[in-house]
């Protein structure tokens, strides 16, 4: 399954809303996760099951969608949210495939 | 507290075999429904899933790398080992191990990663 993220880069001001998209080449049901990666760090799980926030993730992060279309929304961007975001499907495996990432920049 | 830590050589020559070890704590791979995967990331590129081993010793591999990969676990040492044969410069990447609870399928805890450079 190919995961396609858009846009590649999203320029947003602090306090604004950010909407990131992820599309699967075939249905993955709700078996989709979102990760945040900052430079020099490992990815961090934000969302699993398409919409369930992982432990300790702030409520400003929300996920939605099912089937082939998914969205990660950051309601009000904080300075620490500027990073690269990856989606990943775990419905049809192996392999568990990742998207190519969306960079959220100031 | 759940932690994972990758270890292995930083520099490997082309055609050689790479052995990476993931040492974890805070969970068990012998009795709980937990899984550990290896994932890599070439410089400036996206994440690529490589292999996974489950608590019941089931193993899964990225089909494009299947002939080069072997994953195993030593539950007494809380370690998962990945070997990759016939290294090439395109295998230069940061290699991560990550835990996956079987009940939800996402990678909830990651190691900090280990950088491997393939060069003569």
Tab-separated table of C-alpha atoms in Angstrom:
chain	number	residue	atom	x	y	z
A	1	UNK	CA	0.000	0.000	0.000
A	2	UNK	CA	1.359	3.422	-0.957
A	3	UNK	CA	0.786	6.288	1.457
A	4	UNK	CA	0.802	9.784	-0.071
A	5	UNK	CA	1.016	12.852	2.135
A	6	UNK	CA	0.213	16.410	1.153
A	7	UNK	CA	1.451	19.026	1.101
A	8	UNK	CA	5.157	18.266	1.238
A	9	UNK	CA	5.734	21.503	3.137
A	10	UNK	CA	3.200	23.570	5.059
A	11	UNK	CA	4.060	27.099	6.120
A	12	UNK	CA	2.028	28.217	9.111
A	13	UNK	CA	2.222	30.990	11.694
A	14	UNK	CA	2.165	30.198	15.429
A	15	UNK	CA	-1.398	30.096	16.704
A	16	UNK	CA	-2.813	29.133	13.326
A	17	UNK	CA	-4.498	25.864	12.402
A	18	UNK	CA	-2.614	23.262	10.378
A	19	UNK	CA	-4.285	20.545	8.327
A	20	UNK	CA	-2.185	17.670	6.982
A	21	UNK	CA	-3.496	15.031	4.584
A	22	UNK	CA	-2.633	11.385	4.035
A	23	UNK	CA	-4.078	9.203	1.304
A	24	UNK	CA	-3.778	5.415	1.015
A	25	UNK	CA	-3.669	3.637	-2.342
A	26	UNK	CA	-6.301	1.228	-1.013
A	27	UNK	CA	-8.458	1.049	2.052
A	28	UNK	CA	-6.643	0.690	5.379
A	29	UNK	CA	-9.854	0.898	7.436
A	30	UNK	CA	-8.906	2.971	10.514
A	31	UNK	CA	-5.508	1.317	10.921
A	32	UNK	CA	-3.537	4.506	10.544
A	33	UNK	CA	-1.067	6.285	12.790
A	34	UNK	CA	0.540	9.727	12.806
A	35	UNK	CA	4.040	10.479	14.071
A	36	UNK	CA	5.942	13.692	14.752
A	37	UNK	CA	9.682	13.869	14.153
A	38	UNK	CA	11.944	16.744	15.134
A	39	UNK	CA	15.490	17.114	13.776
A	40	UNK	CA	17.893	14.623	15.312
A	41	UNK	CA	15.126	12.829	17.204
A	42	UNK	CA	13.208	9.614	16.800
A	43	UNK	CA	9.590	9.781	15.667
A	44	UNK	CA	6.949	10.135	18.379
A	45	UNK	CA	3.531	8.519	18.149
A	46	UNK	CA	0.733	11.102	18.122
A	47	UNK	CA	-2.355	9.287	16.875
A	48	UNK	CA	-3.313	5.657	16.315
A	49	UNK	CA	-6.523	4.052	15.126
A	50	UNK	CA	-6.865	7.159	12.904
A	51	UNK	CA	-8.259	9.274	15.751
A	52	UNK	CA	-7.026	8.084	19.168
A	53	UNK	CA	-4.411	10.303	20.774
A	54	UNK	CA	-1.449	8.477	22.245
A	55	UNK	CA	-0.563	8.894	25.910
A	56	UNK	CA	0.513	12.425	26.787
A	57	UNK	CA	-0.378	13.986	23.428
A	58	UNK	CA	-2.032	17.417	23.762
A	59	UNK	CA	-5.640	17.832	22.743
A	60	UNK	CA	-4.686	20.311	20.007
A	61	UNK	CA	-3.685	17.279	17.922
A	62	UNK	CA	-6.604	15.448	16.348
A	63	UNK	CA	-6.935	12.809	13.666
A	64	UNK	CA	-9.827	11.883	11.437
A	65	UNK	CA	-10.720	9.777	8.426
A	66	UNK	CA	-11.091	6.154	7.445
A	67	UNK	CA	-10.626	4.019	4.375
A	68	UNK	CA	-8.242	5.934	2.136
A	69	UNK	CA	-8.424	9.573	3.289
A	70	UNK	CA	-7.025	10.821	6.583
A	71	UNK	CA	-6.338	14.164	8.189
A	72	UNK	CA	-4.152	15.331	11.062
A	73	UNK	CA	-5.207	18.701	12.464
A	74	UNK	CA	-3.191	20.845	14.825
A	75	UNK	CA	-5.692	23.363	16.126
A	76	UNK	CA	-3.334	26.120	17.259
A	77	UNK	CA	0.310	25.656	16.375
A	78	UNK	CA	2.828	26.053	19.157
A	79	UNK	CA	6.530	26.655	18.579
A	80	UNK	CA	7.312	23.058	19.560
A	81	UNK	CA	4.982	21.711	16.845
A	82	UNK	CA	7.217	22.705	13.938
A	83	UNK	CA	8.474	19.334	12.756
A	84	UNK	CA	7.967	16.642	10.121
A	85	UNK	CA	4.824	14.541	10.368
A	86	UNK	CA	4.458	11.020	8.978
A	87	UNK	CA	1.412	8.846	8.500
A	88	UNK	CA	1.697	5.044	8.599
A	89	UNK	CA	-0.731	2.267	7.762
A	90	UNK	CA	-0.789	-1.026	9.620
A	91	UNK	CA	-3.821	-2.617	8.008
A	92	UNK	CA	-2.090	-4.586	5.244
A	93	UNK	CA	1.320	-5.841	6.278
A	94	UNK	CA	4.053	-6.621	5.687
A	95	UNK	CA	5.213	-4.033	5.023
A	96	UNK	CA	3.831	-1.425	7.397
A	97	UNK	CA	4.223	1.575	5.116
A	98	UNK	CA	4.905	5.211	5.884
A	99	UNK	CA	4.123	8.315	3.894
A	100	UNK	CA	6.928	10.548	2.700
A	101	UNK	CA	6.221	13.173	5.353
A	102	UNK	CA	4.905	16.723	5.635
A	103	UNK	CA	7.217	19.381	6.997
A	104	UNK	CA	5.429	22.029	9.052
A	105	UNK	CA	7.522	25.173	9.068
A	106	UNK	CA	7.147	28.707	10.303
B	1	UNK	CA	9.213	3.130	32.127
B	2	UNK	CA	9.569	1.605	28.677
B	3	UNK	CA	12.855	2.222	26.875
B	4	UNK	CA	14.608	0.823	23.829
B	5	UNK	CA	18.214	1.394	22.821
B	6	UNK	CA	19.902	0.464	19.571
B	7	UNK	CA	23.549	-0.494	19.334
B	8	UNK	CA	25.857	-1.550	16.559
B	9	UNK	CA	28.733	-0.423	14.372
B	10	UNK	CA	28.729	3.126	13.055
B	11	UNK	CA	30.726	2.244	9.941
B	12	UNK	CA	30.421	-0.841	7.774
B	13	UNK	CA	32.169	-1.677	4.510
B	14	UNK	CA	30.212	-2.574	1.378
B	15	UNK	CA	29.346	-6.289	1.089
B	16	UNK	CA	29.770	-6.780	4.831
B	17	UNK	CA	27.084	-7.944	7.257
B	18	UNK	CA	25.508	-5.543	9.747
B	19	UNK	CA	24.363	-6.726	13.156
B	20	UNK	CA	22.211	-4.378	15.230
B	21	UNK	CA	20.974	-5.011	18.754
B	22	UNK	CA	17.918	-3.482	20.371
B	23	UNK	CA	18.021	-3.695	24.163
B	24	UNK	CA	14.747	-2.888	25.842
B	25	UNK	CA	13.280	-2.571	29.309
B	26	UNK	CA	9.893	-1.998	30.873
B	27	UNK	CA	8.082	-4.736	28.987
B	28	UNK	CA	8.467	-8.384	28.097
B	29	UNK	CA	8.618	-10.009	24.686
B	30	UNK	CA	7.979	-13.463	26.094
B	31	UNK	CA	4.574	-13.278	27.707
B	32	UNK	CA	2.818	-10.073	26.683
B	33	UNK	CA	1.310	-9.372	23.281
B	34	UNK	CA	4.140	-7.125	22.288
B	35	UNK	CA	6.139	-6.855	19.089
B	36	UNK	CA	9.394	-5.109	18.163
B	37	UNK	CA	10.158	-3.741	14.728
B	38	UNK	CA	13.229	-2.305	13.023
B	39	UNK	CA	12.730	0.821	10.923
B	40	UNK	CA	15.344	2.848	9.091
B	41	UNK	CA	15.632	6.369	7.730
B	42	UNK	CA	18.231	7.402	5.135
B	43	UNK	CA	19.525	10.956	5.595
B	44	UNK	CA	16.806	13.453	4.684
B	45	UNK	CA	14.387	10.742	3.604
B	46	UNK	CA	11.294	8.992	4.874
B	47	UNK	CA	10.927	6.050	7.236
B	48	UNK	CA	11.129	2.486	5.924
B	49	UNK	CA	9.895	-0.499	7.928
B	50	UNK	CA	12.318	-3.438	7.804
B	51	UNK	CA	11.241	-6.318	10.016
B	52	UNK	CA	9.208	-7.327	13.029
B	53	UNK	CA	9.289	-10.056	15.659
B	54	UNK	CA	6.338	-10.908	17.867
B	55	UNK	CA	6.047	-12.227	21.430
B	56	UNK	CA	5.206	-15.683	19.996
B	57	UNK	CA	8.344	-15.602	17.782
B	58	UNK	CA	6.454	-14.925	14.560
B	59	UNK	CA	8.658	-12.924	12.194
B	60	UNK	CA	7.825	-10.607	9.314
B	61	UNK	CA	10.061	-8.911	6.777
B	62	UNK	CA	9.908	-6.152	4.191
B	63	UNK	CA	9.531	-8.212	1.042
B	64	UNK	CA	11.978	-6.031	-0.888
B	65	UNK	CA	14.741	-6.832	1.630
B	66	UNK	CA	13.614	-10.285	2.714
B	67	UNK	CA	16.648	-12.176	1.416
B	68	UNK	CA	19.057	-9.921	3.327
B	69	UNK	CA	17.362	-9.655	6.727
B	70	UNK	CA	17.153	-11.885	9.771
B	71	UNK	CA	15.439	-10.867	13.002
B	72	UNK	CA	15.670	-12.764	16.278
B	73	UNK	CA	15.093	-12.254	19.985
B	74	UNK	CA	16.735	-13.240	23.222
B	75	UNK	CA	14.045	-12.911	25.853
B	76	UNK	CA	16.457	-13.652	28.710
B	77	UNK	CA	18.485	-10.581	27.741
B	78	UNK	CA	15.537	-8.449	26.604
B	79	UNK	CA	17.137	-8.021	23.203
B	80	UNK	CA	16.096	-8.106	19.565
B	81	UNK	CA	18.807	-8.565	16.954
B	82	UNK	CA	18.653	-7.621	13.276
B	83	UNK	CA	21.226	-8.797	10.765
B	84	UNK	CA	21.459	-7.397	7.275
B	85	UNK	CA	23.773	-8.972	4.748
B	86	UNK	CA	25.570	-7.614	1.680
B	87	UNK	CA	25.554	-3.969	2.752
B	88	UNK	CA	25.587	-1.230	0.112
B	89	UNK	CA	26.072	2.538	0.439
B	90	UNK	CA	22.301	2.971	-0.092
B	91	UNK	CA	21.837	1.205	3.263
B	92	UNK	CA	23.367	4.228	4.997
B	93	UNK	CA	20.684	5.353	7.436
B	94	UNK	CA	19.599	5.825	11.008
B	95	UNK	CA	18.246	2.510	12.248
B	96	UNK	CA	15.513	2.531	14.880
B	97	UNK	CA	13.872	-0.197	16.883
B	98	UNK	CA	10.342	0.419	18.097
B	99	UNK	CA	7.764	-1.346	20.222
B	100	UNK	CA	4.374	-2.209	18.809
B	101	UNK	CA	1.592	-3.375	21.131
B	102	UNK	CA	-0.256	-6.019	19.172
B	103	UNK	CA	-3.618	-4.690	20.313
B	104	UNK	CA	-3.277	-1.365	18.492
B	105	UNK	CA	-0.613	-1.873	15.845
B	106	UNK	CA	1.256	1.434	15.948
B	107	UNK	CA	4.808	2.035	17.133
B	108	UNK	CA	4.311	3.599	20.536
B	109	UNK	CA	7.866	3.739	21.894
B	110	UNK	CA	11.017	4.236	19.807
B	111	UNK	CA	14.703	3.989	20.533
B	112	UNK	CA	16.891	7.009	19.857
B	113	UNK	CA	18.331	5.392	16.738
B	114	UNK	CA	21.811	4.404	15.659
B	115	UNK	CA	23.520	5.862	12.617
B	116	UNK	CA	25.086	3.373	10.227
B	117	UNK	CA	27.297	4.508	7.355
B	118	UNK	CA	28.236	2.094	4.603
B	119	UNK	CA	31.467	3.148	2.992
B	120	UNK	CA	34.790	1.687	1.982
